[in-house]
Coordinates of C-alpha atoms and ligand atoms in Angstrom, one line a residue:
Chain A
M31 CA 0.0 -0.1 0.1
K32 CA 1.3 3.5 -0.8
M33 CA 1.8 6.2 1.7
P34 CA -1.6 8.2 2.3
K35 CA -1.3 11.4 0.3
E36 CA -1.9 13.7 3.2
K37 CA 0.8 12.1 5.1
L38 CA 3.2 12.4 2.3
I39 CA 2.3 16.1 1.9
S40 CA 2.8 16.7 5.8
Y41 CA 6.2 15.0 5.5
L42 CA 7.2 17.1 2.6
I43 CA 6.0 20.2 4.4
N44 CA 8.2 19.3 7.5
L45 CA 11.1 18.6 5.3
V46 CA 10.7 22.0 3.5
G47 CA 10.3 23.7 7.0
I48 CA 13.7 22.1 8.2
V49 CA 15.5 23.0 5.1
V50 CA 14.3 26.6 5.4
L51 CA 15.3 26.7 9.0
F52 CA 18.7 25.3 7.9
L53 CA 19.2 28.0 5.3
L54 CA 18.3 30.6 7.7
F55 CA 21.0 29.4 9.9
V56 CA 23.6 29.3 7.0
A57 CA 22.5 32.8 6.1
L58 CA 23.0 33.9 9.6
F59 CA 26.5 32.5 9.8
Q60 CA 27.8 33.3 6.2
S61 CA 26.4 36.9 6.1
G62 CA 28.8 37.9 8.9
V63 CA 26.1 39.9 10.7
L64 CA 27.5 38.4 13.9
G65 CA 30.8 39.5 13.1
S66 CA 33.5 38.2 15.5
R67 CA 30.9 36.3 17.5
T68 CA 30.0 34.0 14.5
N69 CA 32.2 31.1 15.8
Y70 CA 31.1 31.6 19.4
V71 CA 27.4 31.4 18.4
K72 CA 28.0 28.4 16.1
G73 CA 29.5 26.7 19.1
I74 CA 26.5 27.2 21.2
F75 CA 24.3 26.0 18.4
T76 CA 26.4 22.9 18.0
T77 CA 26.2 22.2 21.6
A78 CA 22.4 22.5 21.3
C79 CA 22.4 20.0 18.6
Y80 CA 24.1 17.2 20.6
T81 CA 22.2 18.1 23.7
I82 CA 19.0 17.7 21.7
V83 CA 20.0 14.3 20.6
L84 CA 20.9 13.4 24.3
V85 CA 17.7 14.8 25.8
A86 CA 15.5 13.2 23.1
S87 CA 17.0 9.8 23.5
L88 CA 16.5 10.1 27.3
N89 CA 12.8 11.1 26.7
L90 CA 12.5 7.8 24.9
L91 CA 13.3 6.2 28.3
V92 CA 11.6 8.6 30.7
G93 CA 8.7 9.9 28.5
I94 CA 7.7 6.9 26.4
L95 CA 8.9 3.8 28.4
G96 CA 8.2 5.7 31.7
E97 CA 11.4 4.5 33.4
F98 CA 14.0 7.0 35.0
S99 CA 17.5 6.7 34.2
L100 CA 20.1 8.7 36.1
G101 CA 23.0 7.4 34.2
H102 CA 22.6 8.7 30.6
A103 CA 25.9 10.6 30.7
G104 CA 27.4 7.0 31.2
F105 CA 26.1 5.8 27.8
M106 CA 27.1 9.2 26.3
S107 CA 30.7 8.7 27.6
V108 CA 30.9 5.2 26.0
G109 CA 30.0 6.7 22.7
A110 CA 32.3 9.6 23.2
Y111 CA 35.4 7.4 24.0
A112 CA 34.6 4.6 21.5
S113 CA 34.3 7.1 18.6
A114 CA 37.3 9.2 19.7
I115 CA 39.6 6.1 20.0
F116 CA 38.4 5.1 16.5
T117 CA 39.0 8.4 14.9
N118 CA 42.4 8.7 16.5
A119 CA 43.4 5.4 15.0
L120 CA 42.0 6.4 11.6
A121 CA 42.7 10.1 11.4
G122 CA 45.0 10.9 8.4
K123 CA 44.5 7.5 6.7
G124 CA 42.9 9.1 3.7
L125 CA 39.4 9.0 4.8
S126 CA 37.3 12.3 4.1
D127 CA 36.2 14.2 7.1
L128 CA 32.6 13.4 6.4
A129 CA 33.3 9.7 6.1
L130 CA 35.2 9.7 9.3
F131 CA 32.5 11.6 11.1
V132 CA 29.7 9.4 10.0
L133 CA 31.7 6.3 10.9
A134 CA 32.6 7.9 14.3
L135 CA 28.9 8.5 15.0
I136 CA 28.0 4.9 14.1
I137 CA 30.8 3.5 16.3
G138 CA 29.8 5.7 19.1
G139 CA 26.2 4.7 18.7
V140 CA 26.9 1.0 18.4
A141 CA 29.2 0.9 21.4
A142 CA 26.7 2.6 23.7
G143 CA 24.0 0.6 22.3
I144 CA 25.9 -2.7 23.3
A145 CA 26.5 -1.2 26.7
G146 CA 22.7 -0.4 26.9
L147 CA 21.8 -3.9 26.0
L148 CA 24.3 -5.5 28.5
V149 CA 23.0 -3.2 31.2
G150 CA 19.4 -3.5 30.1
I151 CA 19.0 -7.1 30.1
P152 CA 19.5 -7.5 34.0
A153 CA 18.5 -4.0 35.1
L154 CA 15.2 -3.9 33.3
R155 CA 13.9 -6.6 35.7
L156 CA 13.8 -3.8 38.2
R157 CA 11.5 -0.9 38.0
G158 CA 11.2 2.8 39.2
D159 CA 13.6 3.7 41.9
Y160 CA 15.7 0.5 41.7
L161 CA 16.3 0.8 38.1
A162 CA 17.3 4.6 38.6
I163 CA 19.8 3.4 41.2
V164 CA 21.2 0.8 38.8
T165 CA 21.7 3.3 36.1
V166 CA 23.5 5.7 38.6
A167 CA 25.8 2.8 39.5
F168 CA 26.4 1.9 35.8
A169 CA 27.5 5.4 35.0
E170 CA 29.7 5.6 38.0
I171 CA 31.3 2.2 37.1
I172 CA 32.0 3.4 33.7
R173 CA 33.5 6.6 34.8
V174 CA 35.8 5.0 37.3
A175 CA 36.9 2.3 34.7
F176 CA 37.6 5.0 32.1
C177 CA 39.7 6.8 34.7
N178 CA 41.9 3.5 34.9
F179 CA 42.2 2.4 31.4
A180 CA 45.3 3.5 29.6
I181 CA 43.3 3.8 26.3
T182 CA 40.9 6.1 27.7
G183 CA 43.6 8.4 29.2
G184 CA 43.9 6.8 32.5
G185 CA 42.1 9.6 34.4
R186 CA 44.0 12.5 32.5
T187 CA 42.3 14.4 29.8
I188 CA 42.6 13.0 26.3
S189 CA 43.1 15.6 23.8
G190 CA 43.8 16.2 20.1
I191 CA 40.6 14.5 19.0
T192 CA 40.0 15.5 15.4
K193 CA 37.5 18.4 15.2
L194 CA 34.8 16.9 13.1
S195 CA 31.7 18.2 14.6
N196 CA 30.6 21.4 13.0
F197 CA 27.2 23.1 13.3
Y198 CA 26.1 22.2 9.7
W199 CA 26.8 18.5 10.0
C200 CA 25.5 18.4 13.7
F201 CA 22.2 20.0 12.6
W202 CA 21.5 17.3 10.1
V203 CA 22.6 14.5 12.6
M204 CA 20.2 16.0 15.0
V205 CA 17.3 16.1 12.4
I206 CA 17.9 12.5 11.5
C207 CA 18.2 11.3 15.0
V208 CA 15.1 13.0 16.2
T209 CA 13.1 11.9 13.0
I210 CA 14.1 8.4 13.6
M211 CA 13.1 8.4 17.3
Y212 CA 9.8 10.1 16.4
M213 CA 9.1 7.6 13.7
F214 CA 9.9 4.7 16.1
V215 CA 7.4 6.3 18.7
R216 CA 4.7 6.6 16.1
S217 CA 4.7 3.1 15.1
R218 CA 3.6 -0.2 16.6
F219 CA 6.9 -0.2 18.6
G220 CA 6.2 3.2 20.2
R221 CA 2.5 2.1 20.9
T222 CA 3.8 -1.0 22.5
V223 CA 6.3 0.7 24.7
K224 CA 3.6 3.2 25.8
A225 CA 1.3 0.3 26.7
I226 CA 4.0 -1.0 28.9
R227 CA 4.4 2.3 30.5
E228 CA 0.7 2.6 31.2
D229 CA 0.3 -1.0 32.5
Y230 CA 2.7 -3.6 32.2
I231 CA 0.5 -6.4 33.4
A232 CA -2.3 -5.5 30.8
A233 CA 0.6 -5.3 28.1
A234 CA 1.7 -8.7 28.9
A235 CA -2.0 -9.9 29.0
S236 CA -2.3 -8.4 25.5
G237 CA 0.5 -10.6 24.2
I238 CA 3.5 -8.2 24.6
N239 CA 6.8 -9.5 25.5
V240 CA 7.4 -6.8 28.1
T241 CA 11.1 -7.5 28.7
F242 CA 11.9 -7.6 25.1
Y243 CA 10.4 -4.2 24.3
K244 CA 12.0 -2.6 27.5
V245 CA 15.5 -3.8 26.6
L246 CA 14.8 -2.8 22.9
T247 CA 13.9 0.8 24.0
F248 CA 16.7 0.9 26.5
T249 CA 19.2 -0.1 23.8
I250 CA 17.9 2.4 21.2
S251 CA 18.1 5.2 23.8
A252 CA 21.7 4.2 24.7
F253 CA 22.5 4.1 20.9
F254 CA 21.4 7.7 20.5
A255 CA 23.1 8.8 23.7
G256 CA 26.2 7.4 22.0
I257 CA 25.7 9.2 18.9
G258 CA 25.4 12.4 21.1
G259 CA 28.6 11.4 22.9
A260 CA 30.4 11.0 19.5
M261 CA 29.3 14.5 18.5
Y262 CA 30.4 15.9 21.8
A263 CA 33.9 14.3 21.7
H264 CA 34.5 15.6 18.2
Y265 CA 33.3 19.0 19.1
M266 CA 35.2 19.3 22.4
T267 CA 38.3 17.6 20.9
A268 CA 39.3 17.0 24.6
M269 CA 37.7 15.2 27.5
I270 CA 38.0 13.6 30.8
P271 CA 35.8 11.0 32.3
T272 CA 34.6 13.2 35.1
N273 CA 32.8 15.4 32.3
F274 CA 30.4 12.6 32.4
N275 CA 29.6 12.6 36.1
F276 CA 26.3 12.3 37.9
N277 CA 25.5 15.9 37.7
Y278 CA 25.6 15.8 33.9
S279 CA 23.1 12.9 33.9
A280 CA 20.8 14.7 36.3
E281 CA 21.1 17.8 34.1
L282 CA 19.8 15.9 31.2
L283 CA 17.0 14.3 33.1
T284 CA 16.1 17.8 34.3
E285 CA 15.9 19.0 30.7
V286 CA 13.6 16.2 29.8
I287 CA 11.2 16.8 32.7
I288 CA 11.1 20.6 32.2
G289 CA 10.5 20.2 28.4
G290 CA 7.8 17.6 29.0
T291 CA 8.1 13.8 29.3
G292 CA 7.0 12.3 26.1
S293 CA 7.3 15.4 24.0
F294 CA 10.0 15.7 21.6
T295 CA 9.1 19.3 21.0
G296 CA 9.8 19.8 24.7
S297 CA 13.0 18.0 24.4
I298 CA 14.1 20.1 21.5
I299 CA 13.2 23.5 22.9
G300 CA 14.2 22.6 26.5
A301 CA 17.6 21.3 25.3
A302 CA 18.3 24.1 22.9
F303 CA 17.4 26.7 25.5
L304 CA 19.1 25.1 28.5
S305 CA 22.3 24.3 26.5
S306 CA 22.6 27.9 25.6
L307 CA 21.7 29.2 28.9
P308 CA 24.9 28.6 30.8
E309 CA 26.7 30.2 27.8
L310 CA 24.6 33.3 27.9
M311 CA 25.1 33.6 31.7
R312 CA 28.6 32.4 31.9
Q313 CA 29.6 34.6 34.9
F314 CA 26.8 32.9 36.9
S315 CA 27.8 29.5 35.8
N316 CA 28.3 28.4 39.4
Y317 CA 24.7 28.9 40.1
R318 CA 23.5 26.9 37.2
M319 CA 22.6 23.8 39.1
L320 CA 20.8 26.1 41.6
A321 CA 18.9 27.7 38.8
Y322 CA 18.0 24.3 37.4
S323 CA 16.7 23.1 40.7
I324 CA 14.6 26.2 41.1
V325 CA 13.1 26.0 37.6
L326 CA 12.5 22.3 38.1
V327 CA 10.6 22.9 41.3
I328 CA 8.6 25.6 39.7
V329 CA 7.7 23.5 36.7
M330 CA 6.8 20.6 38.8
I331 CA 4.4 22.7 40.9
F332 CA 2.7 24.5 38.1
R333 CA 3.1 22.0 35.2
P334 CA 3.7 18.5 36.6
G335 CA 3.8 17.0 33.0
G336 CA 6.6 19.4 31.9
I337 CA 6.2 22.6 29.9
F338 CA 4.9 20.9 26.8
G339 CA 3.4 17.9 28.5
S340 CA 3.2 15.2 25.8
W341 CA 2.1 17.8 23.1
E342 CA 3.9 18.0 19.8
F343 CA 4.5 20.9 17.6
S344 CA 3.1 20.4 14.1
L345 CA 4.2 22.7 11.3
V346 CA 1.2 21.4 9.2
R347 CA -1.3 22.4 11.9
V348 CA 0.3 25.9 12.2
L349 CA 0.0 26.3 8.4
K350 CA -3.5 25.2 8.4
K351 CA -4.3 27.7 11.1
A352 CA -2.4 30.3 9.2
K353 CA -4.5 29.6 6.1
N354 CA -7.6 30.0 8.1
G355 CA -6.3 33.2 9.4
E356 CA -6.3 32.0 13.1
L357 CA -2.5 32.3 13.7
F358 CA -1.8 34.6 16.5
A359 CA 1.7 35.4 17.6
K360 CA 3.1 31.8 17.5
K361 CA 5.4 31.1 14.9
N362 CA 8.4 29.0 16.2
K363 CA 9.6 26.5 14.0
G364 CA 10.4 23.3 15.8
G365 CA 11.9 21.0 13.2
A366 CA 11.8 17.3 12.9
E367 CA 9.4 16.5 15.5
N368 CA 6.2 17.0 13.6
E369 CA 4.4 14.5 11.4
Chain B
M285 CA -8.1 -35.4 13.3
S286 CA -11.0 -36.9 15.2
D287 CA -9.2 -36.9 18.5
T288 CA -8.2 -33.2 18.3
A289 CA -11.8 -32.5 17.9
K290 CA -12.6 -34.3 21.1
E291 CA -9.8 -32.6 22.9
P292 CA -11.1 -29.9 25.2
V293 CA -9.9 -26.3 24.2
L294 CA -8.7 -25.6 27.8
K295 CA -8.0 -28.3 30.3
A296 CA -6.9 -27.8 33.8
Q297 CA -5.7 -30.6 35.9
H298 CA -5.3 -30.7 39.7
L299 CA -4.1 -27.0 39.8
S300 CA -3.0 -25.8 43.2
I301 CA -1.2 -22.7 44.3
V302 CA 0.2 -21.8 47.7
F303 CA 1.1 -18.3 48.8
G304 CA 3.2 -18.6 52.0
S305 CA 0.9 -20.6 54.1
L306 CA -2.4 -19.9 52.3
R307 CA -3.4 -22.5 49.9
A308 CA -5.5 -20.1 47.7
V309 CA -6.6 -22.7 45.1
D310 CA -6.5 -26.4 45.9
D311 CA -6.9 -29.2 43.3
F312 CA -8.7 -27.3 40.6
S313 CA -9.7 -29.2 37.5
L314 CA -11.7 -27.9 34.6
E315 CA -12.4 -28.6 30.8
I316 CA -13.8 -26.2 28.4
G317 CA -14.9 -27.6 25.0
E318 CA -15.1 -25.8 21.9
S319 CA -17.4 -22.7 21.8
E320 CA -18.6 -23.6 25.3
L321 CA -19.5 -21.0 28.0
V322 CA -18.5 -22.1 31.5
G323 CA -19.2 -20.1 34.7
L324 CA -16.7 -20.0 37.7
I325 CA -18.5 -18.7 40.8
G326 CA -17.8 -18.5 44.4
P327 CA -17.8 -16.0 47.3
N328 CA -15.3 -13.2 47.5
G329 CA -11.7 -14.4 48.2
A330 CA -12.6 -17.9 47.0
G331 CA -9.7 -17.9 44.6
K332 CA -11.4 -17.3 41.3
T333 CA -9.2 -14.5 40.0
T334 CA -6.2 -16.6 41.2
V335 CA -7.4 -19.4 38.9
F336 CA -7.5 -16.9 36.0
N337 CA -3.9 -15.8 37.0
M338 CA -2.7 -19.4 36.9
L339 CA -4.4 -20.0 33.5
T340 CA -2.8 -17.0 31.9
G341 CA 0.8 -17.4 33.1
V342 CA 0.7 -14.5 35.7
Y343 CA 1.2 -17.1 38.5
Q344 CA 2.8 -20.5 38.1
P345 CA 0.7 -23.2 39.8
T346 CA 2.5 -25.0 42.6
E347 CA 1.0 -28.2 41.5
G348 CA -0.9 -29.5 38.5
A349 CA -0.9 -28.8 34.8
Y350 CA -3.0 -27.0 32.3
F351 CA -3.3 -27.5 28.6
L352 CA -4.5 -25.6 25.6
C353 CA -5.7 -27.7 22.8
G354 CA -3.6 -30.5 24.3
K355 CA -0.5 -28.5 24.7
K356 CA 0.9 -28.2 28.1
M357 CA 1.2 -24.5 29.1
N358 CA 3.0 -24.7 32.5
G359 CA 5.9 -22.6 32.7
K360 CA 5.0 -20.3 29.7
K361 CA 5.1 -16.6 30.5
A362 CA 1.9 -14.3 30.3
H363 CA 2.7 -13.1 26.8
Q364 CA 3.3 -16.6 25.5
V365 CA 0.1 -17.8 26.8
V366 CA -1.7 -15.0 25.1
A367 CA 0.0 -15.9 21.8
A368 CA -1.0 -19.5 22.2
G369 CA -4.7 -18.3 22.4
V370 CA -5.8 -17.4 26.0
A371 CA -6.9 -13.9 26.5
R372 CA -8.4 -12.3 29.5
T373 CA -10.0 -9.2 31.0
F374 CA -9.3 -7.9 34.5
Q375 CA -11.7 -7.6 37.6
N376 CA -10.3 -4.1 38.3
I377 CA -10.1 -2.6 34.8
R378 CA -6.6 -2.4 33.4
L379 CA -6.6 -0.2 30.3
F380 CA -3.8 1.8 28.8
K381 CA -5.4 4.8 30.2
K382 CA -3.6 7.7 28.5
M383 CA -3.9 6.0 25.1
T384 CA -6.9 6.3 22.8
V385 CA -9.5 3.6 22.5
I386 CA -8.3 2.4 19.1
E387 CA -4.7 2.3 20.3
N388 CA -5.8 0.2 23.2
V389 CA -7.0 -2.4 20.7
K390 CA -4.1 -2.1 18.3
V391 CA -1.6 -2.7 21.1
A392 CA -3.1 -6.2 21.5
M393 CA -2.7 -6.7 17.7
N394 CA 1.0 -6.1 18.0
M395 CA 1.8 -9.8 17.8
H396 CA 0.0 -10.1 14.5
M397 CA 2.0 -7.3 13.0
S398 CA 5.4 -7.9 11.4
Y399 CA 6.9 -4.6 9.9
S400 CA 10.3 -4.0 11.2
I401 CA 11.8 -1.0 12.9
L402 CA 13.4 0.1 9.7
A403 CA 10.1 -0.1 8.0
S404 CA 8.6 2.2 10.6
I405 CA 11.5 4.6 10.2
F406 CA 11.3 4.9 6.4
R407 CA 7.5 4.5 6.4
T408 CA 7.5 1.6 3.8
P409 CA 4.4 0.4 2.0
K410 CA 4.3 -2.5 4.4
Y411 CA 4.0 0.0 7.3
W412 CA 1.1 1.7 5.8
K413 CA -0.6 -1.6 4.6
E414 CA -0.3 -3.2 8.1
E415 CA -1.3 -0.1 10.0
A416 CA -4.5 0.4 7.7
E417 CA -5.4 -3.3 8.0
M418 CA -5.1 -3.1 11.7
D419 CA -7.1 0.1 12.0
A420 CA -9.8 -1.5 10.0
K421 CA -9.8 -4.8 12.1
A422 CA -9.8 -2.7 15.4
M423 CA -12.7 -0.6 14.2
E424 CA -14.7 -3.8 13.5
L425 CA -14.0 -5.1 17.0
L426 CA -15.0 -1.8 18.5
K427 CA -18.2 -2.0 16.5
I428 CA -18.9 -5.2 18.3
V429 CA -18.6 -3.8 21.7
H430 CA -20.4 -0.6 20.6
L431 CA -17.5 1.7 20.9
A432 CA -16.8 2.5 17.3
D433 CA -17.8 6.2 17.7
K434 CA -15.4 6.5 20.6
A435 CA -12.4 5.4 18.6
D436 CA -10.4 8.5 19.3
Y437 CA -11.3 9.1 22.9
V438 CA -8.6 8.8 25.5
A439 CA -9.4 5.6 27.3
E440 CA -9.6 7.0 30.8
N441 CA -12.2 9.4 29.9
L442 CA -14.8 6.8 29.1
P443 CA -17.5 5.9 31.5
Y444 CA -17.0 2.8 33.6
G445 CA -19.2 0.3 31.6
Q446 CA -17.5 1.5 28.3
Q447 CA -14.0 0.8 29.9
R448 CA -15.2 -2.7 30.5
R449 CA -16.4 -3.2 27.1
L450 CA -13.0 -1.8 25.6
E451 CA -11.2 -4.4 27.7
I452 CA -13.2 -7.0 26.0
A453 CA -12.4 -5.5 22.5
R454 CA -8.7 -5.5 23.4
A455 CA -8.9 -9.1 24.5
L456 CA -10.6 -10.0 21.3
A457 CA -7.8 -8.2 19.2
T458 CA -5.4 -10.9 20.5
G459 CA -7.1 -13.5 18.3
M460 CA -7.8 -16.0 21.1
K461 CA -9.3 -19.4 21.3
V462 CA -10.5 -19.0 24.9
L463 CA -11.6 -15.8 26.5
L464 CA -11.5 -15.4 30.2
L465 CA -13.8 -12.7 31.6
D466 CA -13.2 -11.7 35.2
E467 CA -16.5 -10.0 36.6
P468 CA -17.3 -8.2 33.4
A469 CA -20.6 -6.9 34.8
A470 CA -19.2 -5.7 38.0
G471 CA -20.4 -2.1 38.6
M472 CA -22.7 -2.1 35.7
N473 CA -26.4 -1.1 35.8
P474 CA -29.1 -3.6 34.5
T475 CA -29.2 -1.9 31.1
E476 CA -25.4 -2.1 30.6
T477 CA -25.6 -5.6 31.9
A478 CA -28.2 -6.6 29.3
E479 CA -26.1 -5.0 26.6
L480 CA -23.0 -6.9 27.9
L481 CA -24.9 -10.2 27.6
D482 CA -25.7 -9.4 24.1
I483 CA -22.3 -8.7 23.2
I484 CA -21.0 -11.9 24.8
N485 CA -23.6 -13.8 22.7
V486 CA -22.5 -12.0 19.5
I487 CA -18.8 -12.6 20.2
R488 CA -19.5 -16.5 20.8
E489 CA -21.5 -16.6 17.5
K490 CA -19.0 -14.6 15.5
F491 CA -15.8 -16.1 16.7
K492 CA -16.7 -19.6 17.8
I493 CA -14.6 -19.1 20.9
S494 CA -14.9 -20.7 24.4
V495 CA -15.4 -18.4 27.3
L496 CA -14.8 -18.9 31.0
L497 CA -16.8 -16.4 33.0
I498 CA -16.4 -15.2 36.5
E499 CA -19.4 -13.3 37.6
H500 CA -21.1 -12.1 40.7
D501 CA -24.4 -11.4 39.0
M502 CA -26.2 -14.6 39.6
S503 CA -29.1 -13.9 37.2
L504 CA -26.5 -13.4 34.4
V505 CA -24.6 -16.4 35.2
M506 CA -27.6 -18.5 35.4
K507 CA -28.9 -17.1 32.1
I508 CA -26.0 -17.8 29.9
C509 CA -23.7 -20.4 31.3
E510 CA -23.9 -23.9 30.0
R511 CA -22.0 -25.3 33.0
I512 CA -21.1 -23.8 36.3
Q513 CA -18.2 -24.6 38.6
V514 CA -18.4 -23.2 42.2
I515 CA -15.3 -22.9 44.4
D516 CA -15.0 -21.9 48.0
Y517 CA -11.8 -21.3 49.9
G518 CA -10.1 -22.5 46.8
I519 CA -11.8 -25.9 46.8
T520 CA -14.3 -26.9 44.1
I521 CA -17.5 -27.6 45.9
A522 CA -19.9 -28.1 43.0
C523 CA -20.0 -28.5 39.2
G524 CA -22.9 -28.8 36.9
T525 CA -25.7 -27.2 35.0
P526 CA -27.3 -24.0 36.3
E527 CA -30.3 -25.9 37.6
E528 CA -28.0 -28.4 39.4
I529 CA -26.0 -25.6 41.0
A530 CA -28.9 -23.7 42.2
N531 CA -30.3 -26.5 44.1
N532 CA -27.0 -27.8 45.5
P533 CA -27.2 -27.6 49.2
R534 CA -23.4 -27.0 49.5
V535 CA -23.5 -24.0 47.2
I536 CA -26.3 -22.4 49.1
E537 CA -24.5 -22.9 52.3
A538 CA -21.3 -21.5 51.0
Y539 CA -23.1 -18.4 50.0
L540 CA -25.5 -18.0 52.9
G541 CA -23.0 -19.0 55.4
K542 CA -20.8 -16.0 54.2
D543 CA -23.4 -13.3 54.6
E544 CA -23.1 -12.6 50.9
E545 CA -25.6 -10.4 49.4
E546 CA -25.9 -12.7 46.3
V547 CA -28.3 -15.4 47.3
L548 CA -28.9 -18.0 44.6
C549 CA -32.4 -18.0 43.4
Ligands
ADP101 N1 -0.3 -12.8 45.1 C1 -0.9 -13.2 46.2 N2 -0.2 -13.3 47.4 C2 -0.9 -13.7 48.5 N3 -2.1 -14.0 48.5 C3 -2.9 -13.9 47.4 C4 -2.3 -13.5 46.2 N4 -3.2 -13.4 45.2 C5 -4.4 -13.9 45.8 N5 -4.2 -14.1 47.1 C6 -5.1 -14.6 48.0 O1 -5.9 -15.7 47.5 C7 -7.2 -15.8 47.9 C8 -8.1 -15.8 46.6 O2 -8.0 -14.5 46.1 P1 -8.8 -14.2 44.7 O3 -8.4 -15.2 43.7 O4 -8.6 -12.7 44.2 O5 -10.4 -14.4 45.1 P2 -11.7 -14.1 44.2 O6 -12.4 -15.4 44.2 O7 -12.5 -13.0 45.0 O8 -11.2 -13.6 42.8 C9 -7.4 -14.5 48.7 O9 -7.4 -14.9 50.1 C10 -6.2 -13.6 48.3 O10 -5.9 -12.7 49.5
MG102 MG1 -11.6 -11.9 41.9

């Protein structure tokens, strides 16, 4: 059966929306209106791109599967180190930068995915707080292990990682990752995973292999965390295992919850906003965690489901409204999260 | 194939289960033939739901065995039992509350869907074909339980009686051979109960399935069950046609002695 026509049109509209957004960014950076700040702003946007991938992948666990993970930075670090080791070995061997970048992302994703699978199989027998504790333990074990392996720098900073992550590439990686996650959620897989979140006993009684789908989701989430880690490593070009500490995992979880569990729109806007916030208020960076906590408490009091709840932005919906003349002030382009 | 025809669809042999020091169900045996409707009754706490839990792989029986179409099911996990052909509803409704009515039904069709993750990412023709097929099937099932017009409602917003019917539609979506209904009329008013009775009849006619029914509403049980089995404190105290059960002194004693409001009539 062919794709229904209206769906095809809506996918095309979204694609056009994303391309337009991208061209706006290109124009912004190429025109030189930012002057000497161009690279600085580009850096913030690149940070936003990998943070979006990380937060969206965590949202898959927290929002769709309904399980808390406080060890997402652990999976990110597996991806970051695996990809960095890989590119260090292959740099200058004749591969183009783009090929090297894509390979690094895949290596990072697969390494983290395997870690997710290995942790997920035993850990997903647990639920709620117990699972959260296991994920914390995993991230700590990984961090300590990376501090002791020679290949990961033995506790010292490894530097000189090839700088492969630029904003333009990262933008498209982010778009592709979020689209894949979105398509996964809007399919029989996402439906099944949500059913497990709602009631795992009823899900099993509906013929669903609960453990399988939980491990699958956990693995996919870790896979994208690994891709985020690979982008991070090749943007920072230097890193130390303590970068991926508990605070970082907690920060990611905070961004998911503030944005809205189950909403990729929330993840995107939350991650983009919160990853640029510390840059914008660099002099207050010591108070960042404090600010996060306050925002989190406020959001939890007034909007327990997060700012966006499970609502998704839809460019098609906005266009329809605009056509009917009902568009008010709202005109923020979200990107890939809309169908 | 003549002996498979004689084989009961669902057969339980001497099932017992022990929780700590409590023998919740003791030596429970039962046979349900093709398209038969059997009632399972007993006072509160008698162990009826526990029997369902054993027959659906939620609990593993401490002793005894059970068979579906002659195949031993002991040790199978809940989702494997469903795949083999036993579906159930729950006494205290368990819907996927935040999902829509049609999604609730489609979740139970997942095991009949085969498109891969890649097919879902690339939205291949197979994805669209299967989703459209399952939409159509789900709508058909919703029509049977009179919920077709509520397909896009969020499940938790349905009134109680409709939630019960949605659970039945979801169970049907698994494509089962035996349907276990755990007090489907609980909390329903007489009109809703009558409607439920019609639905059960339609289902039996249409799908030729066997039904095992737990129900407190005695008039309902007496009206539609071909055979009834009564348990009390986990022990089977009577078995037979509705008339036999209604006149069985042990059954009357079990109910009267318990101060139950449901006195057999
Ligand atoms: N998981 C369990 N652990 C301990 N006791 C249980 C468990 N499940 C059921 N029981 C006990 O088994 C008995 C039968 O319960 P149940 O099957 O729910 O009765 P009903 O006939 O009302 O459905 C009750 O005494 C109940 O407390
Ligand atoms: Mg019960």
